Short mmCIF file of C-alpha atoms in Angstrom, two decimals:
data_model
loop_
_atom_site.label_atom_id
_atom_site.label_comp_id
_atom_site.label_asym_id
_atom_site.label_seq_id
_atom_site.Cartn_x
_atom_site.Cartn_y
_atom_site.Cartn_z
CA LYS A 242 34.90 52.45 -69.17
CA LYS A 243 35.48 54.85 -66.28
CA HIS A 244 37.71 56.99 -68.45
CA ALA A 245 35.07 57.19 -71.20
CA ILE A 246 32.52 58.26 -68.60
CA LEU A 247 34.85 61.04 -67.44
CA LEU A 248 35.42 62.27 -71.00
CA LYS A 249 31.68 62.32 -71.65
CA LYS A 250 31.09 64.35 -68.48
CA ILE A 251 33.61 66.95 -69.64
CA ILE A 252 31.97 67.07 -73.08
CA ASN A 253 28.45 67.32 -71.63
CA ALA A 254 29.60 70.14 -69.36
CA ASP A 255 30.68 72.02 -72.48
CA ARG A 256 34.28 72.21 -71.27
CA SER A 257 36.01 69.92 -73.78
CA LYS A 258 36.95 72.72 -76.21
CA ASN A 259 38.97 74.32 -73.41
CA THR A 260 40.54 71.09 -72.18
CA THR A 261 43.84 69.39 -73.04
CA LEU A 262 44.15 65.64 -72.53
CA PHE A 263 47.49 64.04 -71.72
CA TYR A 264 48.34 60.36 -72.13
CA SER A 265 51.45 58.27 -71.63
CA THR A 266 51.47 54.85 -73.29
CA ASN A 267 53.92 52.08 -74.11
CA GLY A 268 52.12 51.57 -77.41
CA GLN A 269 50.76 48.13 -76.64
CA GLN A 270 47.16 49.24 -77.14
CA ILE A 271 45.34 51.74 -79.32
CA GLY A 272 42.62 54.17 -78.29
CA LYS A 273 39.90 53.03 -80.67
CA HIS A 274 37.23 53.31 -77.98
CA TYR A 275 38.15 56.93 -77.28
CA GLU A 276 38.96 58.49 -80.64
CA GLU A 277 35.50 59.95 -81.28
CA LEU A 278 35.47 61.36 -77.75
CA TRP A 279 38.94 62.85 -78.26
CA SER A 280 37.64 64.59 -81.38
CA LYS A 281 35.58 66.86 -79.12
CA PHE A 282 38.60 68.21 -77.22
CA LYS A 283 40.83 71.20 -77.84
CA ARG A 284 44.17 69.38 -77.63
CA VAL A 285 45.33 65.80 -77.09
CA GLU A 286 48.94 65.05 -76.15
CA ILE A 287 50.21 61.48 -76.39
CA PHE A 288 53.63 60.48 -75.13
CA PHE A 289 55.03 57.12 -76.19
CA SER A 290 57.27 55.46 -73.60
CA ILE A 291 59.79 53.61 -75.76
CA ASP A 292 63.05 52.70 -74.02
CA GLY A 293 64.41 50.58 -76.86
CA ILE A 294 63.44 49.55 -80.38
CA GLN A 295 63.25 46.15 -82.05
CA GLU A 296 65.02 43.48 -79.96
CA GLN A 297 65.78 46.04 -77.25
CA PHE A 298 62.10 46.88 -76.87
CA GLU A 299 61.18 43.21 -76.56
CA TYR A 300 63.92 42.71 -73.98
CA LEU A 301 62.87 45.65 -71.81
CA ARG A 302 59.11 45.35 -72.34
CA TRP A 303 58.99 41.56 -72.21
CA PRO A 304 56.77 39.99 -73.47
CA GLY A 305 55.91 43.00 -75.67
CA ASP A 306 55.82 42.80 -79.46
CA TRP A 307 57.78 45.47 -81.37
CA ASP A 308 55.98 45.09 -84.71
CA LYS A 309 52.64 45.47 -82.95
CA THR A 310 53.93 48.55 -81.15
CA VAL A 311 55.01 50.26 -84.39
CA LYS A 312 51.64 49.47 -85.95
CA ASN A 313 49.87 50.97 -82.93
CA ILE A 314 52.02 54.11 -83.00
CA ASP A 315 51.15 54.56 -86.67
CA TRP A 316 47.47 54.28 -85.75
CA PHE A 317 47.87 57.17 -83.31
CA LEU A 318 49.87 59.24 -85.78
CA ASP A 319 47.01 58.99 -88.27
CA LEU A 320 44.56 60.63 -85.84
CA PRO A 321 45.27 64.18 -87.16
CA ASN A 322 44.16 63.02 -90.60
CA ARG A 323 40.90 61.70 -89.22
CA TYR A 324 40.24 64.55 -86.80
CA PRO A 325 42.01 67.67 -88.13
CA ASP A 326 40.11 70.06 -85.84
CA VAL A 327 41.96 68.72 -82.78
CA ASP A 328 45.40 70.07 -81.85
CA TRP A 329 47.35 66.80 -81.67
CA TYR A 330 50.81 66.49 -80.13
CA PHE A 331 53.01 63.39 -80.09
CA GLN A 332 56.36 62.86 -78.41
CA GLY A 333 58.64 60.00 -77.47
CA THR A 334 59.97 59.42 -73.97
CA GLN A 335 62.93 57.17 -73.28
CA CYS A 336 64.33 55.84 -70.02
CA VAL A 337 68.13 55.80 -70.07
CA SER A 338 70.01 53.69 -67.55
CA LEU A 339 73.07 51.52 -67.11
CA ILE A 340 71.14 48.82 -68.99
CA ASN A 341 71.08 50.73 -72.28
CA ILE A 342 73.62 53.57 -71.95
CA GLY A 343 75.79 52.31 -74.79
CA ASP A 344 72.82 51.70 -77.09
CA TYR A 345 70.35 54.45 -76.20
CA GLN A 346 71.21 56.62 -79.22
CA LYS A 347 69.67 54.15 -81.66
CA THR A 348 66.29 54.49 -79.97
CA ALA A 349 66.59 58.25 -79.46
CA ASN A 350 67.23 58.76 -83.16
CA TRP A 351 64.29 56.52 -84.10
CA LEU A 352 61.98 58.50 -81.82
CA ARG A 353 63.16 61.80 -83.27
CA ASN A 354 62.57 60.55 -86.80
CA LYS A 355 59.17 59.05 -85.98
CA LEU A 356 57.79 61.57 -83.48
CA SER A 357 59.97 64.66 -84.05
CA SER A 358 61.26 64.80 -80.48
CA VAL A 359 62.28 62.72 -77.48
CA HIS A 360 62.26 63.43 -73.75
CA PHE A 361 64.74 61.53 -71.61
CA ASN A 362 63.75 60.00 -68.28
CA ILE A 363 67.03 59.32 -66.53
CA VAL A 364 66.79 56.28 -64.26
CA ASP A 365 68.22 56.91 -60.79
CA HIS A 366 66.40 54.22 -58.82
CA PRO A 367 67.06 51.48 -57.96
CA ASN A 368 70.66 52.54 -57.53
CA HIS A 369 72.15 49.63 -59.47
CA TYR A 370 70.50 50.89 -62.67
CA ARG A 371 72.10 54.35 -62.46
CA MET A 372 74.22 55.00 -65.54
CA THR A 373 76.81 56.63 -63.29
CA ASN A 374 77.85 53.13 -62.21
CA LEU A 375 79.57 52.64 -65.54
CA PRO A 376 83.31 52.46 -64.70
CA ASP A 377 84.89 55.89 -65.01
CA HIS A 378 87.37 55.02 -67.76
CA LEU A 379 84.45 53.73 -69.86
CA LYS A 380 82.52 56.95 -69.30
CA LYS A 381 85.40 58.81 -70.94
CA LYS A 382 85.38 56.34 -73.79
CA ILE A 383 81.73 56.87 -74.76
CA SER A 384 81.20 60.50 -73.70
CA SER A 385 82.87 61.87 -76.81
CA THR A 386 80.43 59.98 -79.04
CA MET A 387 77.25 61.10 -77.25
CA GLU A 388 74.97 63.54 -79.05
CA ASP A 389 72.84 64.48 -76.03
CA LEU A 390 74.43 66.82 -73.49
CA GLU A 391 71.80 65.95 -70.88
CA ILE A 392 72.84 62.28 -70.93
CA LYS A 393 76.55 63.05 -71.07
CA ASN A 394 76.36 65.40 -68.07
CA TYR A 395 74.42 62.92 -65.96
CA LEU A 396 76.74 60.04 -66.88
CA ASN A 397 79.67 62.00 -65.45
CA LEU A 398 77.81 63.33 -62.44
CA GLU A 399 79.52 61.10 -59.88
CA PRO A 400 82.14 58.33 -59.64
CA ALA A 401 81.12 54.78 -60.45
CA ASN A 402 80.00 52.50 -57.65
CA LEU A 403 81.32 49.09 -58.63
CA LYS A 404 79.28 47.33 -55.96
CA GLU A 405 76.13 48.65 -57.61
CA LEU A 406 77.50 47.63 -61.02
CA GLU A 407 77.95 44.11 -59.68
CA LYS A 408 74.37 44.12 -58.42
CA MET A 409 73.11 45.20 -61.86
CA ILE A 410 74.97 42.30 -63.47
CA VAL A 411 73.54 39.82 -60.95
CA TRP A 412 69.96 41.00 -61.53
CA THR A 413 70.40 41.02 -65.30
CA LYS A 414 71.76 37.47 -65.32
CA ARG A 415 68.90 36.30 -63.12
CA GLN A 416 66.35 37.96 -65.38
CA ASP A 417 67.88 36.42 -68.50
CA ILE A 418 67.56 32.97 -66.96
CA PHE A 419 63.96 33.54 -65.88
CA ARG A 420 62.83 35.07 -69.19
CA ASP A 421 65.11 33.03 -71.47
CA GLN A 422 66.62 36.22 -72.85
CA ASN A 423 70.13 37.32 -73.77
CA TYR A 424 71.23 40.78 -72.68
CA SER A 425 74.43 40.66 -74.75
CA LEU A 426 72.44 40.24 -77.97
CA ALA A 427 69.85 42.91 -77.17
CA PHE A 428 72.37 45.55 -76.08
CA PRO A 429 75.64 44.68 -77.83
CA ASN A 430 77.33 48.06 -77.39
CA THR A 431 76.60 48.29 -73.67
CA PHE A 432 77.55 44.67 -73.15
CA ALA A 433 80.86 45.25 -74.93
CA LEU A 434 81.64 47.94 -72.34
CA LEU A 435 80.64 45.73 -69.42
CA GLU A 436 81.99 42.42 -70.69
CA PRO A 437 85.27 42.59 -68.70
CA TYR A 438 83.15 42.72 -65.53
CA TRP A 439 80.48 40.28 -66.61
CA ASP A 440 82.05 36.95 -65.75
CA ILE A 441 83.49 38.21 -62.48
CA VAL A 442 79.97 37.87 -61.13
CA SER A 443 79.16 34.17 -60.93
CA ASN A 444 77.25 33.78 -57.68
CA LEU A 445 73.70 34.81 -58.56
CA HIS A 446 72.48 34.30 -54.99
CA LYS A 447 74.77 36.77 -53.27
CA GLN A 448 72.67 39.89 -53.80
#
């Protein structure tokens, strides 16, 4: 309600045709209450924060629903047909971390196909989610297959910290127990890289 009031104030002040609106959403809701207000503005930019698709989305955005998310994104993408006088812009954003480094390309390609472009948010905090903690010999293994120079460069930015890798495994195992999820099924390529280290961590209370 407060946001609608703000939009109306901008419109009533005759400033909307010189104003660009920016939104970031995970796609769990649509903007039905705002679409007529948006139609009064010069430009509306909507960024969809999608870190994984299908089972990966539902793992990371638990308890989010992927099918609902796609339906909502399609609702937004139809806005230019309903309000052609507005300059609409849509883009995907994707967080890339140690959790999804071996599987991120699947989502990046989906975002490019659906939204034309993707911006990467590289996770560097907390430290145990940094992709640089992937063991160095595994970095070499996957670097040659990566399509995105930005991700490849960051992956090889510094040596792996195996203590932080262990912490990531502990937290992931804890989360799987709490949420009744299975990381290995959601991110099979990343898990295949980490599997030799996975069972070394058995004490989930040490971190």
